[in-house]
Coordinates of C-alpha atoms in Angstrom, one line a residue:
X269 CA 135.6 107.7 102.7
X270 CA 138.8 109.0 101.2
X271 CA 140.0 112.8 102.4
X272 CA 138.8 115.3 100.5
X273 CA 141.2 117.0 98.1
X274 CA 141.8 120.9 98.0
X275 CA 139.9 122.7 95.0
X276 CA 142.6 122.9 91.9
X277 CA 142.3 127.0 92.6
X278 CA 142.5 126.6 96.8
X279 CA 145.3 124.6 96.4
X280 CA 147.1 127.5 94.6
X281 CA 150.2 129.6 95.9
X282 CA 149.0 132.6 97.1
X283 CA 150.8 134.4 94.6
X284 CA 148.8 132.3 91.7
X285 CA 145.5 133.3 93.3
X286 CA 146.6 137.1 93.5
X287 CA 147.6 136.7 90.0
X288 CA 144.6 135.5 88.7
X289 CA 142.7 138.4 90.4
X290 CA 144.5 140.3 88.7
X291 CA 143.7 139.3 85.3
X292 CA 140.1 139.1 86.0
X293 CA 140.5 143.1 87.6
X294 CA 142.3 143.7 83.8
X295 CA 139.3 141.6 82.4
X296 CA 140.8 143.0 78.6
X297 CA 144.4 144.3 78.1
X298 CA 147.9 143.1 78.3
X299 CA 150.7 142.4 81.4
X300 CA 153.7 143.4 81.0
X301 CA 157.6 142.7 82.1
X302 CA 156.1 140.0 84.7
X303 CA 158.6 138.6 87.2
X304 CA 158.7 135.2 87.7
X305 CA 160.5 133.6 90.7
X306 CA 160.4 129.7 91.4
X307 CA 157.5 129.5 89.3
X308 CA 155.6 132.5 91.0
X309 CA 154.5 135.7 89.9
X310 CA 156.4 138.8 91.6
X311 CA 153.5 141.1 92.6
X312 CA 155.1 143.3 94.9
X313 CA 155.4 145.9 93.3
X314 CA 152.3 145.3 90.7
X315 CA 153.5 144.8 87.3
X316 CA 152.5 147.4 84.7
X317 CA 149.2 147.0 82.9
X318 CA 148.0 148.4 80.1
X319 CA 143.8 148.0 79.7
X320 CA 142.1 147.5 76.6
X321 CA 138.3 149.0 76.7
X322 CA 135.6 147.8 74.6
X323 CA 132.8 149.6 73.3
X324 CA 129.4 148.8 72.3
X325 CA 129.4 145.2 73.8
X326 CA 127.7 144.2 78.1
X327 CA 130.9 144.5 80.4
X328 CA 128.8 143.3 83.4
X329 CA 131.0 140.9 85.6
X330 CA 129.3 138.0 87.0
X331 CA 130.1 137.5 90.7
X332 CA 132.9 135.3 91.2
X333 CA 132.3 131.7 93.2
X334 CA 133.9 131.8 96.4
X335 CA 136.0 128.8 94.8
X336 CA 136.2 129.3 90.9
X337 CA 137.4 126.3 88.8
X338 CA 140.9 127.0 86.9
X339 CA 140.0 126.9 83.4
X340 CA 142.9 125.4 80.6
X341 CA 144.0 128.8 80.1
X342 CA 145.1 129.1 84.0
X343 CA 146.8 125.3 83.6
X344 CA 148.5 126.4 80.6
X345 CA 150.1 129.9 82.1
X346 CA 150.8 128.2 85.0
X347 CA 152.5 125.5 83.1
X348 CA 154.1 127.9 81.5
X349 CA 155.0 129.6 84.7
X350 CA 156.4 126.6 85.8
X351 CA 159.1 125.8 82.5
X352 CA 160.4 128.9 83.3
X353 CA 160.6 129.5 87.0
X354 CA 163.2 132.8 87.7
X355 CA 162.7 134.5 84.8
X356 CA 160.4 137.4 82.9
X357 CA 157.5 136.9 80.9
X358 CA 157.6 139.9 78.4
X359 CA 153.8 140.6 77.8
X360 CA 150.8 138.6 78.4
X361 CA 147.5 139.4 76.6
X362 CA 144.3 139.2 78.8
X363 CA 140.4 138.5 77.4
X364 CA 137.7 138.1 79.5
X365 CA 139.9 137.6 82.6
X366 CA 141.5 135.0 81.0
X367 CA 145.5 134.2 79.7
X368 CA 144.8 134.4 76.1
X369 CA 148.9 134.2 75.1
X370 CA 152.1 135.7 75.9
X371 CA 155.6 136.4 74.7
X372 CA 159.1 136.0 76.0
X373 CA 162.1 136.8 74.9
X374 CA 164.9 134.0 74.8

C-alpha cells in the first residue's frame, strides 16, 4: 500500500493556509499592497483590507472541513504567487472567500 500523500491544502506553507483564512474572514472585498516573499504572502503585519457588504442576499458561512479542498481559484493565485515570488501584488478582489482576480503593476 503506497504512503499516503498530504491533502493539496495540508501540504501548504503556513503562510498559504493563513492566507486563505484570510480571504474566507474577507469572504467579499478586496486585498491590497500584498507582500510577496519567495512565493509567500507577508502577513506580519496584515495587509490592508477593504470589505465589501452585501445586502439583501443569506451571508450564513458553512463550517469549514477540518481539511478543505483548494479550489482552481487557490491553484491559480498561488501560481500566480509563485511567477512572482519577492514582489507586491497591488489589489486582489475577493468573492465568496475566494481569489476572484488581481492586479499588479509592472
Amino acid at each position: 500500500m503506497a504512503p499516503q500523500q498530504p491533502s493539496p491544502h495540508r501540504a501548504l506553507t503556513p503562510a498559504r493556509r493563513r492566507f486563505l483564512d484570510l480571504l474566507r474572514d474577507v469572504g467579499f472585498g478586496r486585498v491590497h499592497a500584498l507582500a510577496l516573499v519567495a512565493g509567500d504572502p507577508v502577513l506580519d503585519p496584515l495587509p490592508r483590507v477593504t470589505r465589501t457588504y452585501k445586502f439583501g442576499g443569506d451571508h450564513a458561512r458553512a463550517p469549514l472541513p477540518a481539511d478543505p479542498a483548494l479550489k482552481r481559484a487557490h491553484l491559480d493565485l498561488f501560481r500566480l504567487f509563485d511567477a512572482i515570488g519577492t514582489g507586491t501584488l497591488d489589489e486582489l478582489l475577493v468573492a465568496h472567500g475566494l481569489p476572484l482576480h488581481a492586479e499588479r503593476t509592472g
